Amino acid sequence: MGYELRVVRETPLAYAELARAIAPAGFELRGSDEIVTGHAGGRHAVARWAGQLVGEPGSDWQVAQLLRLSTALGARLVGEDGEVYSLRDGVMEVETGGDVVQIGKFDEIVDAGPAAWSP
């Protein structure tokens, strides 16, 4: 298991609401618990339903997709250690302990696709 990011809302997210909300944002359910989206003709896993949405990103592209998904659901994207991921003026950021670090330009990251991070 990798590092998890969670889609967190003030009000709990019901599975039926998830199923209705993700399609307009370009996501779909594969099976009963996997949320996928497309890039370059392929379908790529972004998150899984485990009573809440959880993702284990292996690329900045997956983090960007999790941000899109959290926005579509009116939620925040939060890491295991409490850091919060957000989008400001087209730039992905992560805030932890009052410090903000820019990840990169959202559009460029999405266009680059789901290439995995190098070890």
mmCIF file of N, CA and C in Angstrom:
data_model
loop_
_atom_site.group_PDB
_atom_site.id
_atom_site.type_symbol
_atom_site.label_atom_id
_atom_site.label_comp_id
_atom_site.label_asym_id
_atom_site.label_seq_id
_atom_site.Cartn_x
_atom_site.Cartn_y
_atom_site.Cartn_z
ATOM 1 N N MET A 1 0.839 -1.175 0.000
ATOM 2 C CA MET A 1 0.000 0.000 0.000
ATOM 3 C C MET A 1 0.886 1.241 0.000
ATOM 4 N N GLY A 2 0.560 2.207 -0.874
ATOM 5 C CA GLY A 2 1.311 3.440 -0.966
ATOM 6 C C GLY A 2 0.732 4.523 -0.081
ATOM 7 N N TYR A 3 1.176 5.724 -0.322
ATOM 8 C CA TYR A 3 0.710 6.883 0.427
ATOM 9 C C TYR A 3 -0.697 7.236 -0.036
ATOM 10 N N GLU A 4 -1.620 7.397 0.896
ATOM 11 C CA GLU A 4 -3.008 7.640 0.538
ATOM 12 C C GLU A 4 -3.394 9.112 0.627
ATOM 13 N N LEU A 5 -4.201 9.516 -0.341
ATOM 14 C CA LEU A 5 -4.866 10.814 -0.324
ATOM 15 C C LEU A 5 -6.354 10.529 -0.243
ATOM 16 N N ARG A 6 -7.060 11.322 0.553
ATOM 17 C CA ARG A 6 -8.489 11.112 0.742
ATOM 18 C C ARG A 6 -9.279 12.338 0.298
ATOM 19 N N VAL A 7 -10.438 12.061 -0.295
ATOM 20 C CA VAL A 7 -11.383 13.107 -0.659
ATOM 21 C C VAL A 7 -12.295 13.271 0.547
ATOM 22 N N VAL A 8 -12.223 14.447 1.187
ATOM 23 C CA VAL A 8 -12.908 14.677 2.461
ATOM 24 C C VAL A 8 -13.938 15.787 2.307
ATOM 25 N N ARG A 9 -15.152 15.510 2.809
ATOM 26 C CA ARG A 9 -16.228 16.510 2.794
ATOM 27 C C ARG A 9 -16.756 16.722 4.191
ATOM 28 N N GLU A 10 -17.411 17.867 4.374
ATOM 29 C CA GLU A 10 -18.064 18.162 5.651
ATOM 30 C C GLU A 10 -19.186 17.160 5.913
ATOM 31 N N THR A 11 -19.987 16.883 4.879
ATOM 32 C CA THR A 11 -21.050 15.900 5.013
ATOM 33 C C THR A 11 -20.580 14.604 4.354
ATOM 34 N N PRO A 12 -20.910 13.486 4.942
ATOM 35 C CA PRO A 12 -20.471 12.212 4.359
ATOM 36 C C PRO A 12 -20.958 12.037 2.920
ATOM 37 N N LEU A 13 -20.155 11.385 2.133
ATOM 38 C CA LEU A 13 -20.475 11.124 0.741
ATOM 39 C C LEU A 13 -21.110 9.737 0.634
ATOM 40 N N ALA A 14 -22.307 9.696 0.100
ATOM 41 C CA ALA A 14 -22.987 8.417 -0.108
ATOM 42 C C ALA A 14 -22.587 7.865 -1.474
ATOM 43 N N TYR A 15 -22.550 6.555 -1.594
ATOM 44 C CA TYR A 15 -22.156 5.902 -2.840
ATOM 45 C C TYR A 15 -23.044 6.337 -4.002
ATOM 46 N N ALA A 16 -24.350 6.429 -3.785
ATOM 47 C CA ALA A 16 -25.269 6.840 -4.847
ATOM 48 C C ALA A 16 -24.955 8.256 -5.324
ATOM 49 N N GLU A 17 -24.603 9.129 -4.401
ATOM 50 C CA GLU A 17 -24.244 10.504 -4.767
ATOM 51 C C GLU A 17 -22.952 10.505 -5.577
ATOM 52 N N LEU A 18 -22.000 9.698 -5.168
ATOM 53 C CA LEU A 18 -20.742 9.564 -5.896
ATOM 54 C C LEU A 18 -21.010 9.145 -7.335
ATOM 55 N N ALA A 19 -21.794 8.123 -7.508
ATOM 56 C CA ALA A 19 -22.083 7.600 -8.841
ATOM 57 C C ALA A 19 -22.721 8.661 -9.739
ATOM 58 N N ARG A 20 -23.600 9.495 -9.183
ATOM 59 C CA ARG A 20 -24.252 10.556 -9.962
ATOM 60 C C ARG A 20 -23.308 11.706 -10.275
ATOM 61 N N ALA A 21 -22.404 12.035 -9.361
ATOM 62 C CA ALA A 21 -21.589 13.243 -9.485
ATOM 63 C C ALA A 21 -20.348 13.085 -10.348
ATOM 64 N N ILE A 22 -19.831 11.876 -10.486
ATOM 65 C CA ILE A 22 -18.541 11.746 -11.162
ATOM 66 C C ILE A 22 -18.622 11.792 -12.683
ATOM 67 N N ALA A 23 -19.703 11.295 -13.270
ATOM 68 C CA ALA A 23 -19.802 11.244 -14.727
ATOM 69 C C ALA A 23 -19.687 12.622 -15.390
ATOM 70 N N PRO A 24 -20.395 13.652 -14.910
ATOM 71 C CA PRO A 24 -20.264 14.962 -15.547
ATOM 72 C C PRO A 24 -18.837 15.531 -15.475
ATOM 73 N N ALA A 25 -18.052 15.046 -14.522
ATOM 74 C CA ALA A 25 -16.674 15.526 -14.368
ATOM 75 C C ALA A 25 -15.683 14.687 -15.177
ATOM 76 N N GLY A 26 -16.176 13.688 -15.925
ATOM 77 C CA GLY A 26 -15.304 12.890 -16.772
ATOM 78 C C GLY A 26 -14.769 11.618 -16.135
ATOM 79 N N PHE A 27 -15.355 11.208 -15.022
ATOM 80 C CA PHE A 27 -14.934 9.981 -14.339
ATOM 81 C C PHE A 27 -16.018 8.928 -14.509
ATOM 82 N N GLU A 28 -15.648 7.679 -14.281
ATOM 83 C CA GLU A 28 -16.640 6.599 -14.309
ATOM 84 C C GLU A 28 -16.251 5.533 -13.306
ATOM 85 N N LEU A 29 -17.243 4.741 -12.939
ATOM 86 C CA LEU A 29 -17.014 3.612 -12.043
ATOM 87 C C LEU A 29 -16.627 2.396 -12.876
ATOM 88 N N ARG A 30 -15.605 1.699 -12.418
ATOM 89 C CA ARG A 30 -15.248 0.412 -13.015
ATOM 90 C C ARG A 30 -15.427 -0.606 -11.904
ATOM 91 N N GLY A 31 -16.332 -1.540 -12.133
ATOM 92 C CA GLY A 31 -16.706 -2.434 -11.052
ATOM 93 C C GLY A 31 -17.519 -1.656 -10.040
ATOM 94 N N SER A 32 -17.457 -2.045 -8.793
ATOM 95 C CA SER A 32 -18.244 -1.355 -7.778
ATOM 96 C C SER A 32 -17.430 -0.384 -6.942
ATOM 97 N N ASP A 33 -16.089 -0.373 -7.139
ATOM 98 C CA ASP A 33 -15.305 0.460 -6.220
ATOM 99 C C ASP A 33 -14.172 1.263 -6.849
ATOM 100 N N GLU A 34 -13.927 1.145 -8.141
ATOM 101 C CA GLU A 34 -12.794 1.848 -8.744
ATOM 102 C C GLU A 34 -13.271 3.005 -9.603
ATOM 103 N N ILE A 35 -12.681 4.182 -9.403
ATOM 104 C CA ILE A 35 -13.000 5.370 -10.195
ATOM 105 C C ILE A 35 -11.874 5.543 -11.195
ATOM 106 N N VAL A 36 -12.237 5.666 -12.478
ATOM 107 C CA VAL A 36 -11.257 5.784 -13.545
ATOM 108 C C VAL A 36 -11.565 7.008 -14.395
ATOM 109 N N THR A 37 -10.554 7.448 -15.145
ATOM 110 C CA THR A 37 -10.730 8.507 -16.132
ATOM 111 C C THR A 37 -9.782 8.220 -17.292
ATOM 112 N N GLY A 38 -10.027 8.892 -18.393
ATOM 113 C CA GLY A 38 -9.265 8.595 -19.598
ATOM 114 C C GLY A 38 -8.107 9.544 -19.855
ATOM 115 N N HIS A 39 -7.140 8.994 -20.587
ATOM 116 C CA HIS A 39 -6.027 9.788 -21.125
ATOM 117 C C HIS A 39 -5.427 9.007 -22.283
ATOM 118 N N ALA A 40 -5.269 9.673 -23.416
ATOM 119 C CA ALA A 40 -4.624 9.100 -24.601
ATOM 120 C C ALA A 40 -5.247 7.757 -24.996
ATOM 121 N N GLY A 41 -6.575 7.680 -24.918
ATOM 122 C CA GLY A 41 -7.282 6.481 -25.341
ATOM 123 C C GLY A 41 -7.348 5.370 -24.321
ATOM 124 N N GLY A 42 -6.703 5.522 -23.179
ATOM 125 C CA GLY A 42 -6.738 4.495 -22.140
ATOM 126 C C GLY A 42 -7.545 4.948 -20.946
ATOM 127 N N ARG A 43 -7.935 4.010 -20.108
ATOM 128 C CA ARG A 43 -8.638 4.304 -18.853
ATOM 129 C C ARG A 43 -7.659 4.047 -17.726
ATOM 130 N N HIS A 44 -7.574 4.976 -16.793
ATOM 131 C CA HIS A 44 -6.594 4.894 -15.706
ATOM 132 C C HIS A 44 -7.291 5.073 -14.359
ATOM 133 N N ALA A 45 -6.919 4.219 -13.404
ATOM 134 C CA ALA A 45 -7.485 4.298 -12.061
ATOM 135 C C ALA A 45 -7.019 5.566 -11.368
ATOM 136 N N VAL A 46 -7.955 6.209 -10.669
ATOM 137 C CA VAL A 46 -7.668 7.432 -9.927
ATOM 138 C C VAL A 46 -7.898 7.210 -8.435
ATOM 139 N N ALA A 47 -8.975 6.529 -8.100
ATOM 140 C CA ALA A 47 -9.328 6.337 -6.692
ATOM 141 C C ALA A 47 -10.144 5.071 -6.553
ATOM 142 N N ARG A 48 -10.385 4.696 -5.303
ATOM 143 C CA ARG A 48 -11.271 3.574 -5.024
ATOM 144 C C ARG A 48 -12.240 3.993 -3.918
ATOM 145 N N TRP A 49 -13.405 3.383 -3.944
ATOM 146 C CA TRP A 49 -14.424 3.629 -2.934
ATOM 147 C C TRP A 49 -14.228 2.631 -1.818
ATOM 148 N N ALA A 50 -14.003 3.124 -0.610
ATOM 149 C CA ALA A 50 -13.856 2.277 0.578
ATOM 150 C C ALA A 50 -14.638 2.934 1.711
ATOM 151 N N GLY A 51 -15.903 3.294 1.420
ATOM 152 C CA GLY A 51 -16.697 4.061 2.372
ATOM 153 C C GLY A 51 -16.386 5.538 2.272
ATOM 154 N N GLN A 52 -15.304 5.834 1.619
ATOM 155 C CA GLN A 52 -14.876 7.183 1.239
ATOM 156 C C GLN A 52 -13.971 7.004 0.034
ATOM 157 N N LEU A 53 -13.650 8.101 -0.648
ATOM 158 C CA LEU A 53 -12.760 8.005 -1.801
ATOM 159 C C LEU A 53 -11.317 8.096 -1.351
ATOM 160 N N VAL A 54 -10.530 7.127 -1.787
ATOM 161 C CA VAL A 54 -9.120 7.051 -1.423
ATOM 162 C C VAL A 54 -8.311 6.824 -2.693
ATOM 163 N N GLY A 55 -7.230 7.559 -2.835
ATOM 164 C CA GLY A 55 -6.326 7.362 -3.959
ATOM 165 C C GLY A 55 -4.915 7.133 -3.461
ATOM 166 N N GLU A 56 -4.154 6.366 -4.216
ATOM 167 C CA GLU A 56 -2.740 6.138 -3.937
ATOM 168 C C GLU A 56 -1.973 6.553 -5.188
ATOM 169 N N PRO A 57 -1.766 7.862 -5.360
ATOM 170 C CA PRO A 57 -1.190 8.337 -6.614
ATOM 171 C C PRO A 57 0.250 7.870 -6.824
ATOM 172 N N GLY A 58 0.531 7.581 -8.092
ATOM 173 C CA GLY A 58 1.886 7.227 -8.492
ATOM 174 C C GLY A 58 2.458 8.250 -9.453
ATOM 175 N N SER A 59 1.698 9.351 -9.657
ATOM 176 C CA SER A 59 2.150 10.405 -10.569
ATOM 177 C C SER A 59 1.452 11.710 -10.215
ATOM 178 N N ASP A 60 2.022 12.812 -10.662
ATOM 179 C CA ASP A 60 1.372 14.112 -10.474
ATOM 180 C C ASP A 60 0.035 14.142 -11.213
ATOM 181 N N TRP A 61 -0.056 13.435 -12.342
ATOM 182 C CA TRP A 61 -1.303 13.359 -13.092
ATOM 183 C C TRP A 61 -2.419 12.785 -12.222
ATOM 184 N N GLN A 62 -2.121 11.734 -11.469
ATOM 185 C CA GLN A 62 -3.126 11.152 -10.593
ATOM 186 C C GLN A 62 -3.519 12.115 -9.476
ATOM 187 N N VAL A 63 -2.568 12.874 -8.949
ATOM 188 C CA VAL A 63 -2.903 13.889 -7.945
ATOM 189 C C VAL A 63 -3.825 14.932 -8.573
ATOM 190 N N ALA A 64 -3.529 15.344 -9.800
ATOM 191 C CA ALA A 64 -4.377 16.315 -10.497
ATOM 192 C C ALA A 64 -5.793 15.768 -10.679
ATOM 193 N N GLN A 65 -5.909 14.499 -11.032
ATOM 194 C CA GLN A 65 -7.229 13.892 -11.208
ATOM 195 C C GLN A 65 -7.974 13.811 -9.885
ATOM 196 N N LEU A 66 -7.259 13.506 -8.811
ATOM 197 C CA LEU A 66 -7.887 13.497 -7.485
ATOM 198 C C LEU A 66 -8.369 14.889 -7.099
ATOM 199 N N LEU A 67 -7.613 15.914 -7.474
ATOM 200 C CA LEU A 67 -8.060 17.294 -7.226
ATOM 201 C C LEU A 67 -9.334 17.593 -8.014
ATOM 202 N N ARG A 68 -9.376 17.184 -9.281
ATOM 203 C CA ARG A 68 -10.579 17.375 -10.100
ATOM 204 C C ARG A 68 -11.770 16.660 -9.483
ATOM 205 N N LEU A 69 -11.528 15.443 -9.038
ATOM 206 C CA LEU A 69 -12.588 14.641 -8.434
ATOM 207 C C LEU A 69 -13.094 15.281 -7.145
ATOM 208 N N SER A 70 -12.179 15.742 -6.302
ATOM 209 C CA SER A 70 -12.596 16.369 -5.040
ATOM 210 C C SER A 70 -13.384 17.650 -5.309
ATOM 211 N N THR A 71 -12.983 18.417 -6.304
ATOM 212 C CA THR A 71 -13.708 19.639 -6.664
ATOM 213 C C THR A 71 -15.119 19.306 -7.148
ATOM 214 N N ALA A 72 -15.229 18.271 -7.969
ATOM 215 C CA ALA A 72 -16.538 17.864 -8.489
ATOM 216 C C ALA A 72 -17.482 17.445 -7.369
ATOM 217 N N LEU A 73 -16.914 16.970 -6.267
ATOM 218 C CA LEU A 73 -17.719 16.497 -5.142
ATOM 219 C C LEU A 73 -17.850 17.528 -4.026
ATOM 220 N N GLY A 74 -17.306 18.744 -4.244
ATOM 221 C CA GLY A 74 -17.370 19.779 -3.214
ATOM 222 C C GLY A 74 -16.578 19.400 -1.983
ATOM 223 N N ALA A 75 -15.427 18.787 -2.197
ATOM 224 C CA ALA A 75 -14.624 18.259 -1.097
ATOM 225 C C ALA A 75 -13.195 18.811 -1.144
ATOM 226 N N ARG A 76 -12.400 18.390 -0.165
ATOM 227 C CA ARG A 76 -10.978 18.737 -0.120
ATOM 228 C C ARG A 76 -10.173 17.461 -0.336
ATOM 229 N N LEU A 77 -8.949 17.625 -0.834
ATOM 230 C CA LEU A 77 -8.036 16.500 -1.002
ATOM 231 C C LEU A 77 -6.995 16.593 0.102
ATOM 232 N N VAL A 78 -6.957 15.570 0.964
ATOM 233 C CA VAL A 78 -6.123 15.596 2.166
ATOM 234 C C VAL A 78 -5.230 14.364 2.196
ATOM 235 N N GLY A 79 -3.958 14.566 2.543
ATOM 236 C CA GLY A 79 -3.009 13.473 2.658
ATOM 237 C C GLY A 79 -3.035 12.834 4.031
ATOM 238 N N GLU A 80 -2.352 11.700 4.151
ATOM 239 C CA GLU A 80 -2.295 10.957 5.419
ATOM 240 C C GLU A 80 -1.769 11.801 6.571
ATOM 241 N N ASP A 81 -0.869 12.722 6.281
ATOM 242 C CA ASP A 81 -0.254 13.532 7.322
ATOM 243 C C ASP A 81 -0.952 14.870 7.535
ATOM 244 N N GLY A 82 -2.141 15.031 6.935
ATOM 245 C CA GLY A 82 -2.923 16.243 7.140
ATOM 246 C C GLY A 82 -2.665 17.353 6.140
ATOM 247 N N GLU A 83 -1.768 17.126 5.190
ATOM 248 C CA GLU A 83 -1.529 18.166 4.185
ATOM 249 C C GLU A 83 -2.751 18.285 3.272
ATOM 250 N N VAL A 84 -2.968 19.490 2.756
ATOM 251 C CA VAL A 84 -4.126 19.772 1.914
ATOM 252 C C VAL A 84 -3.642 20.176 0.532
ATOM 253 N N TYR A 85 -4.188 19.509 -0.476
ATOM 254 C CA TYR A 85 -3.853 19.783 -1.874
ATOM 255 C C TYR A 85 -4.918 20.703 -2.446
ATOM 256 N N SER A 86 -4.490 21.678 -3.251
ATOM 257 C CA SER A 86 -5.454 22.619 -3.815
ATOM 258 C C SER A 86 -4.957 23.136 -5.155
ATOM 259 N N LEU A 87 -5.823 23.882 -5.799
ATOM 260 C CA LEU A 87 -5.521 24.502 -7.082
ATOM 261 C C LEU A 87 -5.728 25.997 -6.928
ATOM 262 N N ARG A 88 -4.680 26.771 -7.207
ATOM 263 C CA ARG A 88 -4.766 28.227 -7.099
ATOM 264 C C ARG A 88 -4.192 28.840 -8.364
ATOM 265 N N ASP A 89 -5.025 29.603 -9.064
ATOM 266 C CA ASP A 89 -4.603 30.275 -10.297
ATOM 267 C C ASP A 89 -3.960 29.310 -11.284
ATOM 268 N N GLY A 90 -4.532 28.093 -11.394
ATOM 269 C CA GLY A 90 -4.051 27.113 -12.354
ATOM 270 C C GLY A 90 -2.820 26.335 -11.920
ATOM 271 N N VAL A 91 -2.403 26.524 -10.672
ATOM 272 C CA VAL A 91 -1.217 25.833 -10.155
ATOM 273 C C VAL A 91 -1.625 24.928 -8.996
ATOM 274 N N MET A 92 -1.181 23.672 -9.054
ATOM 275 C CA MET A 92 -1.439 22.738 -7.963
ATOM 276 C C MET A 92 -0.479 23.041 -6.824
ATOM 277 N N GLU A 93 -1.033 23.037 -5.604
ATOM 278 C CA GLU A 93 -0.241 23.326 -4.410
ATOM 279 C C GLU A 93 -0.540 22.307 -3.329
ATOM 280 N N VAL A 94 0.405 22.168 -2.412
ATOM 281 C CA VAL A 94 0.176 21.367 -1.223
ATOM 282 C C VAL A 94 0.581 22.212 -0.022
ATOM 283 N N GLU A 95 -0.315 22.272 0.962
ATOM 284 C CA GLU A 95 -0.059 23.040 2.173
ATOM 285 C C GLU A 95 0.106 22.084 3.338
ATOM 286 N N THR A 96 1.199 22.258 4.038
ATOM 287 C CA THR A 96 1.471 21.442 5.211
ATOM 288 C C THR A 96 2.166 22.305 6.259
ATOM 289 N N GLY A 97 1.625 22.291 7.452
ATOM 290 C CA GLY A 97 2.227 23.053 8.537
ATOM 291 C C GLY A 97 2.379 24.533 8.248
ATOM 292 N N GLY A 98 1.468 25.106 7.482
ATOM 293 C CA GLY A 98 1.526 26.529 7.160
ATOM 294 C C GLY A 98 2.395 26.858 5.958
ATOM 295 N N ASP A 99 3.179 25.906 5.487
ATOM 296 C CA ASP A 99 4.010 26.112 4.294
ATOM 297 C C ASP A 99 3.261 25.644 3.056
ATOM 298 N N VAL A 100 3.405 26.390 1.961
ATOM 299 C CA VAL A 100 2.763 26.033 0.702
ATOM 300 C C VAL A 100 3.853 25.766 -0.334
ATOM 301 N N VAL A 101 3.754 24.615 -0.985
ATOM 302 C CA VAL A 101 4.700 24.238 -2.032
ATOM 303 C C VAL A 101 3.923 24.028 -3.320
ATOM 304 N N GLN A 102 4.395 24.622 -4.393
ATOM 305 C CA GLN A 102 3.754 24.435 -5.686
ATOM 306 C C GLN A 102 4.218 23.118 -6.298
ATOM 307 N N ILE A 103 3.252 22.358 -6.826
ATOM 308 C CA ILE A 103 3.562 21.095 -7.493
ATOM 309 C C ILE A 103 3.820 21.346 -8.971
ATOM 310 N N GLY A 104 3.001 22.181 -9.587
ATOM 311 C CA GLY A 104 3.159 22.498 -11.006
ATOM 312 C C GLY A 104 1.858 23.000 -11.589
ATOM 313 N N LYS A 105 1.917 23.395 -12.859
ATOM 314 C CA LYS A 105 0.740 23.909 -13.552
ATOM 315 C C LYS A 105 -0.210 22.766 -13.872
ATOM 316 N N PHE A 106 -1.435 22.917 -13.443
ATOM 317 C CA PHE A 106 -2.450 21.882 -13.578
ATOM 318 C C PHE A 106 -2.571 21.394 -15.018
ATOM 319 N N ASP A 107 -2.761 22.316 -15.975
ATOM 320 C CA ASP A 107 -2.969 21.928 -17.372
ATOM 321 C C ASP A 107 -1.779 21.154 -17.935
ATOM 322 N N GLU A 108 -0.577 21.561 -17.601
ATOM 323 C CA GLU A 108 0.617 20.867 -18.093
ATOM 324 C C GLU A 108 0.710 19.461 -17.510
ATOM 325 N N ILE A 109 0.363 19.332 -16.247
ATOM 326 C CA ILE A 109 0.410 18.018 -15.580
ATOM 327 C C ILE A 109 -0.633 17.086 -16.193
ATOM 328 N N VAL A 110 -1.836 17.591 -16.425
ATOM 329 C CA VAL A 110 -2.891 16.772 -17.021
ATOM 330 C C VAL A 110 -2.508 16.367 -18.436
ATOM 331 N N ASP A 111 -1.964 17.298 -19.214
ATOM 332 C CA ASP A 111 -1.555 16.988 -20.586
ATOM 333 C C ASP A 111 -0.429 15.951 -20.634
ATOM 334 N N ALA A 112 0.448 15.969 -19.655
ATOM 335 C CA ALA A 112 1.591 15.043 -19.627
ATOM 336 C C ALA A 112 1.152 13.604 -19.419
ATOM 337 N N GLY A 113 0.020 13.401 -18.766
ATOM 338 C CA GLY A 113 -0.498 12.053 -18.583
ATOM 339 C C GLY A 113 0.031 11.348 -17.357
ATOM 340 N N PRO A 114 -0.365 10.095 -17.210
ATOM 341 C CA PRO A 114 -0.121 9.358 -15.985
ATOM 342 C C PRO A 114 1.226 8.649 -15.880
ATOM 343 N N ALA A 115 2.269 9.219 -16.444
ATOM 344 C CA ALA A 115 3.594 8.600 -16.308
ATOM 345 C C ALA A 115 3.979 8.536 -14.832
ATOM 346 N N ALA A 116 4.439 7.371 -14.400
ATOM 347 C CA ALA A 116 4.759 7.151 -12.987
ATOM 348 C C ALA A 116 5.971 7.952 -12.562
ATOM 349 N N TRP A 117 5.972 8.317 -11.269
ATOM 350 C CA TRP A 117 7.128 8.978 -10.684
ATOM 351 C C TRP A 117 8.331 8.044 -10.726
ATOM 352 N N SER A 118 9.494 8.613 -10.904
ATOM 353 C CA SER A 118 10.716 7.807 -10.868
ATOM 354 C C SER A 118 11.125 7.584 -9.424
ATOM 355 N N PRO A 119 11.694 6.393 -9.136
ATOM 356 C CA PRO A 119 12.106 6.120 -7.741
ATOM 357 C C PRO A 119 13.267 6.989 -7.318
#
